[in-house]
XYZ file of C-alpha atoms in Angstrom:
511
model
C 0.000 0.000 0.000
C 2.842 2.387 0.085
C 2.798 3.200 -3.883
C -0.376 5.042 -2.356
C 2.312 7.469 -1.117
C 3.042 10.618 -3.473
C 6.386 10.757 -4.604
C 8.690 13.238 -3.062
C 5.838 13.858 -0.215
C 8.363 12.091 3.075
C 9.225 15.373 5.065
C 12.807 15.757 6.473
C 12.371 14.249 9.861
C 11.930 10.811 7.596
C 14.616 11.075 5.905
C 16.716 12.251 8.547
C 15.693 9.076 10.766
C 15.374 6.615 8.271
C 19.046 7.505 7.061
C 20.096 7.304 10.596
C 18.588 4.035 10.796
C 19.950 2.289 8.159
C 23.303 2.498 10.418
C 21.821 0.478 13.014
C 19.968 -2.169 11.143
C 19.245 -5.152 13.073
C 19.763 -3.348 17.008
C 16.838 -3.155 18.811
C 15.275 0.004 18.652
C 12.139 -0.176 20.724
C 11.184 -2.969 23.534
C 8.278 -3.456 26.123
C 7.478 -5.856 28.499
C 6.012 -8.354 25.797
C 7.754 -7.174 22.491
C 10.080 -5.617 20.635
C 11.087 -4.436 17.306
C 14.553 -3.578 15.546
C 15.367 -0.562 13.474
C 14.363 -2.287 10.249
C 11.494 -3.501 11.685
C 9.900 -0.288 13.003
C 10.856 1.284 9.909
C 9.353 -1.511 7.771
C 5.851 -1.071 10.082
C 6.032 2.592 9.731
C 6.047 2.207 5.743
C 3.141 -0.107 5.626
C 0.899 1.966 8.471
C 1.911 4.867 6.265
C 0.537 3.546 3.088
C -3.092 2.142 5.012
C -3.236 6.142 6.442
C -2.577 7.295 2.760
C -5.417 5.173 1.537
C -7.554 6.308 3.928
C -7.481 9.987 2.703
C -4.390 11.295 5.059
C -2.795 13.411 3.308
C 0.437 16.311 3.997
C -0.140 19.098 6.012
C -3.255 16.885 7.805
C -3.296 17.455 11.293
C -3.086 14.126 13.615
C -3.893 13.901 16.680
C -1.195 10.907 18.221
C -3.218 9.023 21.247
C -1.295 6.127 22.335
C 0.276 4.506 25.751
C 3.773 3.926 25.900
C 4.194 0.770 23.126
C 6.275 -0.074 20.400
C 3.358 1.016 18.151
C 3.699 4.775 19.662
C 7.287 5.173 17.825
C 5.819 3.360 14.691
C 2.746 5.649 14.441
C 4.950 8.732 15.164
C 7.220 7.786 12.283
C 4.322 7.317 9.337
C 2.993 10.264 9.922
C 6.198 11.766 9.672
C 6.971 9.845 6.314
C 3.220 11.293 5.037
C 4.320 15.054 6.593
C 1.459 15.510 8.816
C 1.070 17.867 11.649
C 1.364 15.232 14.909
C -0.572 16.717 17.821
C 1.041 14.624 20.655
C -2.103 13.985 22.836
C -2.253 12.298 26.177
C -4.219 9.112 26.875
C -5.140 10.757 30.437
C -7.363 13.740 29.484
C -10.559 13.766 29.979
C -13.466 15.054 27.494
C -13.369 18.495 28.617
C -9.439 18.669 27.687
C -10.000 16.588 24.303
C -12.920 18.835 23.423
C -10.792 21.919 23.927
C -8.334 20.570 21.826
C -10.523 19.503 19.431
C -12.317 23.022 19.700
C -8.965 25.141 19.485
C -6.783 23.218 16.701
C -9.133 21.061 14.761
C -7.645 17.866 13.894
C -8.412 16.501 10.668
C -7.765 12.595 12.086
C -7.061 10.905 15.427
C -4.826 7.572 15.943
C -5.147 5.687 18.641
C -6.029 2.718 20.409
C -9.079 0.225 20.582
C -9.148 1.416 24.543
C -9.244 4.716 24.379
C -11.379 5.301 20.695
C -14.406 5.856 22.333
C -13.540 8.580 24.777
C -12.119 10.050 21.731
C -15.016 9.393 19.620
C -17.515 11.366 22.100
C -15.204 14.215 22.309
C -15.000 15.285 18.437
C -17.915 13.695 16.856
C -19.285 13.554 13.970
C -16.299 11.212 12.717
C -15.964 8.158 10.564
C -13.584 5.108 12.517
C -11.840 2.645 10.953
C -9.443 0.115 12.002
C -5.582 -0.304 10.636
C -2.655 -2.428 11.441
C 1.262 -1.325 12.515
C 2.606 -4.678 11.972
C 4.924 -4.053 14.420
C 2.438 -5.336 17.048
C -0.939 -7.556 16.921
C -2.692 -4.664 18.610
C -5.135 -2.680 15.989
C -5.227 1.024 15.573
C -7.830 3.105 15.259
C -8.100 5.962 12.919
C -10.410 8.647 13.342
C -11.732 10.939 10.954
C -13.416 14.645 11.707
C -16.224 14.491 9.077
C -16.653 18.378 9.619
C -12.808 19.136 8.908
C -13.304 20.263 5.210
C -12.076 23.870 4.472
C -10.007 24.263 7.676
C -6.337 24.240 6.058
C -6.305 28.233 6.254
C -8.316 28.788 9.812
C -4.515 28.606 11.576
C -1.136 30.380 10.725
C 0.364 26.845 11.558
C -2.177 25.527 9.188
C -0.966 27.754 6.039
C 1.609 26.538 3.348
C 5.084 27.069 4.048
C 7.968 27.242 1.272
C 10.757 25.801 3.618
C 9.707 21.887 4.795
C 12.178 22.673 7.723
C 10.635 25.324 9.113
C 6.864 24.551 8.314
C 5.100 22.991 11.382
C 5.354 19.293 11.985
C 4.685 18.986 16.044
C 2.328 20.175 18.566
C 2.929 19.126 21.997
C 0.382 20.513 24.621
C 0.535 21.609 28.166
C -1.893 23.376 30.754
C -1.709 27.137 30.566
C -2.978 29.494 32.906
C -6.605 28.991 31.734
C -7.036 25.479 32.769
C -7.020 24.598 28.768
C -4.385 23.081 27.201
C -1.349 25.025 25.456
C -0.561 23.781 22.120
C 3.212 24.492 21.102
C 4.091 24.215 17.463
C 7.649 23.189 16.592
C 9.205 23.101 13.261
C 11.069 20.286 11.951
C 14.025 22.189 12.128
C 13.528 22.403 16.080
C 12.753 18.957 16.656
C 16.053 18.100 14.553
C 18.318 20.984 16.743
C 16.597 18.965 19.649
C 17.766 15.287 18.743
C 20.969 16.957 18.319
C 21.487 18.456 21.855
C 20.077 15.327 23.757
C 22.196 12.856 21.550
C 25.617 15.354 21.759
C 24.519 16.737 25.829
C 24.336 12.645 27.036
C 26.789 11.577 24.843
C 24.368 9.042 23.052
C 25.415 5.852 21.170
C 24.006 2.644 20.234
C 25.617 1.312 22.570
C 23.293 3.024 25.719
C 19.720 1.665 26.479
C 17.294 4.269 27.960
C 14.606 2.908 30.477
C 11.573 5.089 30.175
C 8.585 4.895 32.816
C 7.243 8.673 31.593
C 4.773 9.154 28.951
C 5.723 8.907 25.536
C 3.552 11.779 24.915
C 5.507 13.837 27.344
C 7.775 16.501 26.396
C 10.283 14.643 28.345
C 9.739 11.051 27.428
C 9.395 12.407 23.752
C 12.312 14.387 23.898
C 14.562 12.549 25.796
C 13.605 8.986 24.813
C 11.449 8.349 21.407
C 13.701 11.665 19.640
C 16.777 10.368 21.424
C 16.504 6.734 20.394
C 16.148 7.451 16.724
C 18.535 9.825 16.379
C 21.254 7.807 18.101
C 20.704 4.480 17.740
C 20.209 3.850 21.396
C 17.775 0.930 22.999
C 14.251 2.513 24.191
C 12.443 0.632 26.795
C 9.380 1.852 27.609
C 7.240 1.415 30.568
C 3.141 2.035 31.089
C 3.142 1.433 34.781
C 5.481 2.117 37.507
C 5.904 -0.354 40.331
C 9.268 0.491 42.328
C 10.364 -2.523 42.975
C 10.131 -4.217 39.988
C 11.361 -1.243 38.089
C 14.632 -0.875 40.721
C 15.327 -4.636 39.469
C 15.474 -3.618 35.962
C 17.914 -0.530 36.467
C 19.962 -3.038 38.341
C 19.985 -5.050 34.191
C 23.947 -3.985 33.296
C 22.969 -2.913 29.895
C 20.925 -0.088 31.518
C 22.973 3.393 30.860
C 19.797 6.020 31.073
C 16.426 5.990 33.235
C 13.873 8.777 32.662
C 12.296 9.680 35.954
C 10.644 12.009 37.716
C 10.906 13.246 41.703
C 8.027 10.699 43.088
C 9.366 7.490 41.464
C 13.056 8.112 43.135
C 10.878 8.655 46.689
C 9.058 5.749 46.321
C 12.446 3.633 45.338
C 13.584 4.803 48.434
C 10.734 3.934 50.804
C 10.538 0.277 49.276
C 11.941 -2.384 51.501
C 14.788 -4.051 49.498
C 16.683 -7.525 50.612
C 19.916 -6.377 48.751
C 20.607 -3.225 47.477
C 21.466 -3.399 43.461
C 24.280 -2.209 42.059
C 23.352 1.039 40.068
C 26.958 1.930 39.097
C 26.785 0.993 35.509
C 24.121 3.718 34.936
C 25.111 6.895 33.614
C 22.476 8.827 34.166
C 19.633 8.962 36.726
C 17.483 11.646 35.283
C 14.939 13.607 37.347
C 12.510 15.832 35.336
C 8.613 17.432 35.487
C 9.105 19.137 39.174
C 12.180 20.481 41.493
C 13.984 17.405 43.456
C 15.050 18.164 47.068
C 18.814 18.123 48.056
C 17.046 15.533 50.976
C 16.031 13.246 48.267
C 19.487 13.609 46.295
C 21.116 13.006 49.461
C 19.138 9.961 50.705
C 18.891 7.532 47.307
C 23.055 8.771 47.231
C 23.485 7.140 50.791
C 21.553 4.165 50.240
C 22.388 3.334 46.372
C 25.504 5.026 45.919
C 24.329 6.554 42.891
C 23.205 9.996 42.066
C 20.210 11.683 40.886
C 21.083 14.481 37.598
C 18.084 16.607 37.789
C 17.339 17.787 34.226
C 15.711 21.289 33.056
C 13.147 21.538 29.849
C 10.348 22.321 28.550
C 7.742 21.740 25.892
C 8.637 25.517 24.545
C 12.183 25.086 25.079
C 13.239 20.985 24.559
C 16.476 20.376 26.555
C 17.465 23.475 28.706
C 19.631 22.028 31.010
C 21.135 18.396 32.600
C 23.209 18.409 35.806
C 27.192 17.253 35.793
C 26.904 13.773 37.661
C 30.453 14.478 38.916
C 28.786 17.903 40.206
C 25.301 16.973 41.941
C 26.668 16.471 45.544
C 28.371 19.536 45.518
C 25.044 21.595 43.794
C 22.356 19.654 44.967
C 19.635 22.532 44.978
C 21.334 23.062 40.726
C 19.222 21.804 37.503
C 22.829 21.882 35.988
C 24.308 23.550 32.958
C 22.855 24.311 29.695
C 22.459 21.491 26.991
C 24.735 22.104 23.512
C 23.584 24.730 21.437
C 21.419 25.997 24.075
C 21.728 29.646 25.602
C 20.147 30.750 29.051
C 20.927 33.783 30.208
C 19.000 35.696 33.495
C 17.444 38.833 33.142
C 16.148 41.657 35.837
C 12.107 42.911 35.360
C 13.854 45.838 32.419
C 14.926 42.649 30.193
C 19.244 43.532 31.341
C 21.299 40.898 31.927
C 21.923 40.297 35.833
C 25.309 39.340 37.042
C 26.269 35.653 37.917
C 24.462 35.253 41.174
C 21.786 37.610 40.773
C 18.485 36.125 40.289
C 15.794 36.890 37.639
C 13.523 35.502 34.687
C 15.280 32.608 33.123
C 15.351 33.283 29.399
C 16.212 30.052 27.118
C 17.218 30.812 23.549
C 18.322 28.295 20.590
C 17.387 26.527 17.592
C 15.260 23.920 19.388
C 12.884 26.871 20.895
C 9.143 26.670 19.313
C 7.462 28.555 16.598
C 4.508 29.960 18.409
C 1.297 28.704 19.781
C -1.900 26.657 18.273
C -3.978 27.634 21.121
C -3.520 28.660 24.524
C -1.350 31.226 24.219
C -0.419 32.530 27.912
C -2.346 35.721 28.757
C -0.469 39.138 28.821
C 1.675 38.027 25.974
C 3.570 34.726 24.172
C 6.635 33.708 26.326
C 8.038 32.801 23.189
C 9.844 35.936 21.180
C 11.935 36.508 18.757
C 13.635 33.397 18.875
C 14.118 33.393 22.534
C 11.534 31.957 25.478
C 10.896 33.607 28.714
C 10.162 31.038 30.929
C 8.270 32.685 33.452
C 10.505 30.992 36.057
C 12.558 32.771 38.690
C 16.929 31.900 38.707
C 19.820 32.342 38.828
C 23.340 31.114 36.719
C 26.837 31.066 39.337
C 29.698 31.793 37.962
C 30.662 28.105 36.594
C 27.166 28.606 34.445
C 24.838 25.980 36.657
C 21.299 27.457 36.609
C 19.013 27.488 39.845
C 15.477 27.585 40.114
C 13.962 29.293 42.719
C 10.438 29.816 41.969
C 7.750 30.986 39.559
C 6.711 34.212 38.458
C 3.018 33.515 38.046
C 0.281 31.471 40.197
C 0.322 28.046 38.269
C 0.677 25.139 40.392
C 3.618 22.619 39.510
C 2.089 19.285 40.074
C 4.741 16.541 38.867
C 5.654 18.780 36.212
C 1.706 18.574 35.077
C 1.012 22.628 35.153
C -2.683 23.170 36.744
C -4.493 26.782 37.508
C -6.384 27.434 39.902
C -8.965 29.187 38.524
C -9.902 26.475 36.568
C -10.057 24.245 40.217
C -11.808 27.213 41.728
C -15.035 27.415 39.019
C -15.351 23.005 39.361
C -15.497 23.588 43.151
C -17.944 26.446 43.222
C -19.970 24.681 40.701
C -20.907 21.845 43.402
C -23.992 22.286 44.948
C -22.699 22.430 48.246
C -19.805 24.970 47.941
C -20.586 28.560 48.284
C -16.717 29.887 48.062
C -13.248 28.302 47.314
C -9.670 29.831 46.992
C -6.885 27.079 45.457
C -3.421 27.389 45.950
C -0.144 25.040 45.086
C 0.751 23.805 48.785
C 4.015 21.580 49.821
C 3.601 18.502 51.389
C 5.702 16.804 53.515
C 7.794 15.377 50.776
C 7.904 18.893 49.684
C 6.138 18.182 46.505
C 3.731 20.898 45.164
C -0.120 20.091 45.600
C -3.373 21.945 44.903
C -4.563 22.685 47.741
C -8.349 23.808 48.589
C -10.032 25.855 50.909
C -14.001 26.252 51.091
C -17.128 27.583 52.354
C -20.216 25.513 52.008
C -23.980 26.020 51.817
C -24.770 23.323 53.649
C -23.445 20.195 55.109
C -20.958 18.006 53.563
C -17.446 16.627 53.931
C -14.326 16.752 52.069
C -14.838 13.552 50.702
C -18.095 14.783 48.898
C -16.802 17.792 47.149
C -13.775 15.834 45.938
C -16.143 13.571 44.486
C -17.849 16.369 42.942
C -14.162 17.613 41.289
C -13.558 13.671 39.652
C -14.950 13.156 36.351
C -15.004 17.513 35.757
C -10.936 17.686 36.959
C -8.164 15.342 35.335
C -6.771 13.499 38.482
C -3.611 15.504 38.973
C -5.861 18.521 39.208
C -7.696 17.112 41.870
C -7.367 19.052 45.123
C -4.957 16.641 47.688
C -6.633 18.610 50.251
C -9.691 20.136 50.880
C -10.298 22.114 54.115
C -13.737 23.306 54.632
C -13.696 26.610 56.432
C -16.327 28.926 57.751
C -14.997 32.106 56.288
C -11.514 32.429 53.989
C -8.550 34.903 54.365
C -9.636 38.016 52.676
C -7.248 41.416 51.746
C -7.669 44.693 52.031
C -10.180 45.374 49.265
C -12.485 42.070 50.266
C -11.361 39.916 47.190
C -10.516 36.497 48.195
C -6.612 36.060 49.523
C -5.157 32.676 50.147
C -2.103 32.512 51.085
C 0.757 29.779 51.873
C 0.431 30.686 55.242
C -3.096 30.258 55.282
C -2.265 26.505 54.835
C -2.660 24.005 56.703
C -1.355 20.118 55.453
């Protein structure tokens, strides 16, 4: 089915991976629990799923929204719509309608791929469509392609959407993330940035075909994308990916010698370390214990250190940015509270509230600039202005650089909470709660628990009787779970200012 394929239509990121490729051959490239699949043989899948999508009226410049777990048939997927030059919306298998109707309602996808699981969630949240059923070949599993029947006459209703001379720099990837609406942010990057970004992870960890990454982060993550599906093809190292994290079996499997990179985040290396283990495994064959999503305490660096020997390299990105920064595993004991030092080819400099450089030491807005940084954005752009100009993007976060160039974090420059590098406002918590019957105010703010991790954090005033266990009913089903409130503390008046508006503050907390 692949003579379905116009010639000359395989966009750059193709040819730049499937040239790569042909260098490693018969390596694995891609292994789960219950499969795997070499180079050649993702490649070969990739070509075939390509040609089914080609018969079934995908065409270039189509945008595609990319719904899968982490499996072998993720990467596959990923790569035929590369090889038909789509627009890949990389969408996450745990939103709920509300998110998948806002995306739906703010980019307009012309098809959908995903899984026989997770079609019908899909299905409710941008009908009218057409379904029909295709095959990888890399795995048994089917796919499920979904088609917008209402999409006709949309190419020119986005500036991402219009024709652009230069197949490097037209748009080829929209990752999303929660912006200070509630709604998701959709970035769009170029194929020119997702190349500059396979460059700096493969050159900054010193990738080879040789290393084997473990991944137990989404696929559909910035980071797992980044830093493992991107990272794998363009280096020819071993991806194993993960759907479920359970710390003691994962713990045995870093302790596999041929292990050399695990993608983690703050919560799995807390949970490694409050699992009982009868011997300790050896971790020294690892090369890099990456931490990503959400600040990791010097406590935590300090603790898995004592009792694994090993150290944790805390790693700074994001979905506007790829690969900021990656700490010096020589250097984390002696910076512990450092996200390291900036990637290859990426520049971060620290500037005071005028936009002027501050000296080493001095703290201000962290600024990332490079050839990775995005385009623009689908939807969702962040109010008061895009944190993405002229090349450059203003994170919003608050640092500093020392005078050897490693970058601190100290804190955020607007009111999104930061939970497990999921971003969540708390507006958007604030309208669910006083939507339930019972509530008659709420304020929300991000909270630290006593692992220090950042939580949302609810206070209320009700209308009548009820306990927290009701109104955090009321929030599941409207809320995706990591916007859930941890805690909800029912109150008979909240902390007002000066002027009477509502005014919760971390004080005001109580865990």
């Amino acid at each position: 089915m692949c003579d379905m394929i116009p010639n000359g239509q395989s966009s750059v990121l193709w040819n730049e991976f499937h040239g790569r490729a042909n260098a490693f051959g018969n390596r694995v490239a891609v292994a789960t629990p219950d499969s795997r699949a070499t180079f050649s043989e993702i490649f070969s899948a990739a070509e075939n799923l390509a040609g089914q999508l080609s018969g079934s009226r995908v065409r270039a410049g189509d945008a595609v929204g990319l719904c899968l777990p982490n499996t072998i048939d993720f990467v596959v997927a990923y790569l035929a719509l590369c090889r038909l030059r789509c627009v890949v919306l990389l969408v996450s298998t745990k939103y709920h309608a509300t998110e998948l109707q806002a995306i739906t309602a703010g980019t307009r996808p012309d098809f959908f791929l995903t899984g026989n699981l997770l079609s019908d969630s899909l299905v409710a949240s941008v009908a009218p469509v057409k379904r029909k059923q295709v095959f990888s070949g890399a795995t048994r599993e089917p796919l499920v392609l979904i088609e917008r029947e209402d999409r006709v006459g949309e190419k020119g209703a986005h500036w991402w959407r219009k024709p652009i001379e230069s197949k490097e720099q037209a748009p080829s990837l929209i990752k999303f993330t929660s912006g200070s609406t509630g709604e998701p942010k959709g970035i769009v990057l170029s194929a020119s940035n997702l190349l500059a970004e396979t460059r700096n992870v493969g050159e900054g960890l010193a990738l080879t075909p040789d290393d084997c990454i473990l991944s137990a982060v989404p696929a559909f993550h910035s980071y797992g994308f980044d830093l493992g599906v991107l990272a794998s093809l363009h280096s020819g190292a071993r991806l194993e990916l993960r759907d479920t994290f359970i710390p003691r079996k994962t713990m045995g499997e870093l302790a596999r010698p041929e292990i050399s990179v695990f993608l983690g985040v703050p919560s799995m290396y807390r949970f490694f370390l409050e699992t009982r283990m009868g011997e300790i495994p050896n971790l020294s064959h690892i090369r890099y214990l990456l931490s990503c999503t959400a600040p990791l305490s010097p406590e935590t660096i300090n603790a898995f250190h004592q009792k694994f020997g090993a150290v944790i390299c805390q790693h700074y990105g994001s979905s506007e940015s790829g690969a900021a920064t990656t700490h010096v595993p020589s250097e984390v004991l002696n910076r512990k509270d450092s996200v390291g030092q900036a990637m290859p080819n990426v520049r971060i400099r620290i500037v005071d509230p005028d936009g002027h450089a501050t000296a080493a030491g001095s703290a201000g807005e962290v600024v990332i600039s490079g050839a990775a940084v995005a385009l623009g954005y689908a939807m969702g752009q962040p109010g008061g202005g895009s944190g993405l100009k002229n090349g450059e993007y203003w994170t919003g976060d608050v640092g500093y650089l020392d005078s050897d160039g490693f970058l601190y974090v100290t804190g955020r420059l607007d009111r999104l909470i930061n939970v497990g590098g999921m971003k969540v406002s708390p507006d958007e918590v604030v309208r669910v709660l006083e939507s339930c019957p019972v509530v008659r105010e709420a304020a929300v703010i991000g909270a630290r628990d006593q692992s220090g991790e950042e939580i949302v954090y609810a206070a209320v005033t009700l209308k009548s009787e009820a306990g927290e266990n009701d109104i955090l009913a009321w929030c599941r089903g409207r809320l995706a779970d990591y916007k859930i409130p941890r805690r909800v503390d029912i109150r008979s008046e909240l902390p007002r200012g000066a002027t009477g508006k509502v005014r919760l503050r971390p004080e005001d907390v109580t865990i």
